[in-house]
Amino acid sequence: MTPTRRDLFKSAAVAGAGIALAGTTPAAAQVKSPFEVKGTYIPIVGTSEQFQVRRIYCIGRNYAAHSREMGSDPNREPPFFFQKPTDAIQNVALNTVADHPYPSLTKNYHYEVELVAALKSGGTNIPAEKALDHVYGYAVGLDMTRRDLQRKLGDEKKPWEIGKSFDHSAPIGPIHRVEQVGHFEKGAISLAVNGTVKQNSNLSNMIWSVAEQIAQLSTAFELAAGDIIYSGTPENVGPVVKGDVILCKIERLPDMSVKIV
Ligand code: MN
C-alpha cells in the first residue's frame, strides 16, 4: 500500500520524538500521553522537593464525641474509610489565607479539621507496631463535606461520593517531615471560624491511632509511597458560608487557613 502523506508525517513525527527523547529512560520513551495530565504535589517544608500524592484515604468517625454527633455508637467499632480523588487537594501555603470555593449543589457545607499522615512507603498487612516507619511526614488538613448530600445519600444507602469526594474538598498545609516534627500521638487540635473556636480536642482522643489506621487500611489496600491519610475530625463540625475564614490549628504544626469564596 502506498503510504499517504499523513502516514509519512506520522513516521517522521515518531522518528523525531525518538531523537528528542534520547537520554530518557526506555519506559518514559515508550509511554507518551497525547495530552498533558497534571500530577498532584504537596510542598514539603525545608526542601524544594514536593510530595507526589498517589491516593487520599480518609477515616470516618474516629473521635468518640464526633461519632456520637453523627449518630453512631462510639464504641470501638472497626474503622471505616473512604477516598477522595487525588486532585481534590488544595494546597494552602504557610502564612496565607487561601480562597476556597463554596461548591455547587450544597446548602450545608461543613468543615472537619484533621491531622494528615503522608506515607513514604507501604505494603499490605502492616503490623501497627511497624506502621509509623512508613510515615514520611504530617500536615494540617480539612476534609470539607457537603453534609446535606452526604446525609441524604447515606440515608438512601447510596455512595456518598459527591458529599465527600468533590473538587477542592481536601485543603492541606505543607508537609513536615517526621525528622522535623516527630509523630503525633497527642496534641491540641482546633478549628475556628471568624475567630470563634468551633472544634477543640486532642489527638489523643482518636479512637484509632495513625499507626492503627495504617495497619487497618493495609488489610484492605496495598499502601504505597504517596498515599496520605486524613485521620478523622473531632466533634462540633458545622457549616460555613461565603466570606467565612477558617483557621485550623494542630499543636507542633503551623496554622492553616482558608476563606470561603
Ligand atoms: Mn473527616
PDB file of C-alpha atoms and ligand atoms in Angstrom, residues 58-62 66 82 84 111-114 142-145 147 150 164 230-234 237, ligand 1:
ATOM      1  CA  CYS A  58      -9.926   9.344  54.971  1.00  0.00           C
ATOM      2  CA  ILE A  59     -11.123   7.615  58.145  1.00  0.00           C
ATOM      3  CA  GLY A  60     -14.689   8.210  59.313  1.00  0.00           C
ATOM      4  CA  ARG A  61     -15.903   8.863  62.870  1.00  0.00           C
ATOM      5  CA  ASN A  62     -12.561   8.489  64.605  1.00  0.00           C
ATOM      6  CA  HIS A  66     -17.893  13.219  66.739  1.00  0.00           C
ATOM      7  CA  PHE A  82     -13.339   6.381  52.073  1.00  0.00           C
ATOM      8  CA  LYS A  84     -11.075  11.417  47.780  1.00  0.00           C
ATOM      9  CA  TYR A 111     -15.524  21.898  57.931  1.00  0.00           C
ATOM     10  CA  GLU A 112     -13.636  18.990  59.512  1.00  0.00           C
ATOM     11  CA  VAL A 113     -10.114  19.737  60.763  1.00  0.00           C
ATOM     12  CA  GLU A 114      -7.834  16.686  60.634  1.00  0.00           C
ATOM     13  CA  LEU A 142      -9.539  19.968  56.056  1.00  0.00           C
ATOM     14  CA  ASP A 143     -11.983  17.252  54.998  1.00  0.00           C
ATOM     15  CA  MET A 144     -14.583  19.586  53.500  1.00  0.00           C
ATOM     16  CA  THR A 145     -18.006  17.992  53.261  1.00  0.00           C
ATOM     17  CA  ARG A 147     -23.104  17.447  54.702  1.00  0.00           C
ATOM     18  CA  GLN A 150     -23.572  13.052  52.495  1.00  0.00           C
ATOM     19  CA  LYS A 164     -17.144  13.922  50.266  1.00  0.00           C
ATOM     20  CA  TYR A 230      -6.865  12.101  56.783  1.00  0.00           C
ATOM     21  CA  SER A 231      -7.072  10.781  60.330  1.00  0.00           C
ATOM     22  CA  GLY A 232     -10.562  11.938  61.297  1.00  0.00           C
ATOM     23  CA  THR A 233     -12.131  15.008  62.882  1.00  0.00           C
ATOM     24  CA  PRO A 234     -13.188  15.787  66.426  1.00  0.00           C
ATOM     25  CA  VAL A 237     -18.364  20.026  62.885  1.00  0.00           C
TER      26      VAL A 237
HETATM   27 MN    MN B   1     -13.385  13.582  58.024  1.00  0.00          MN
END
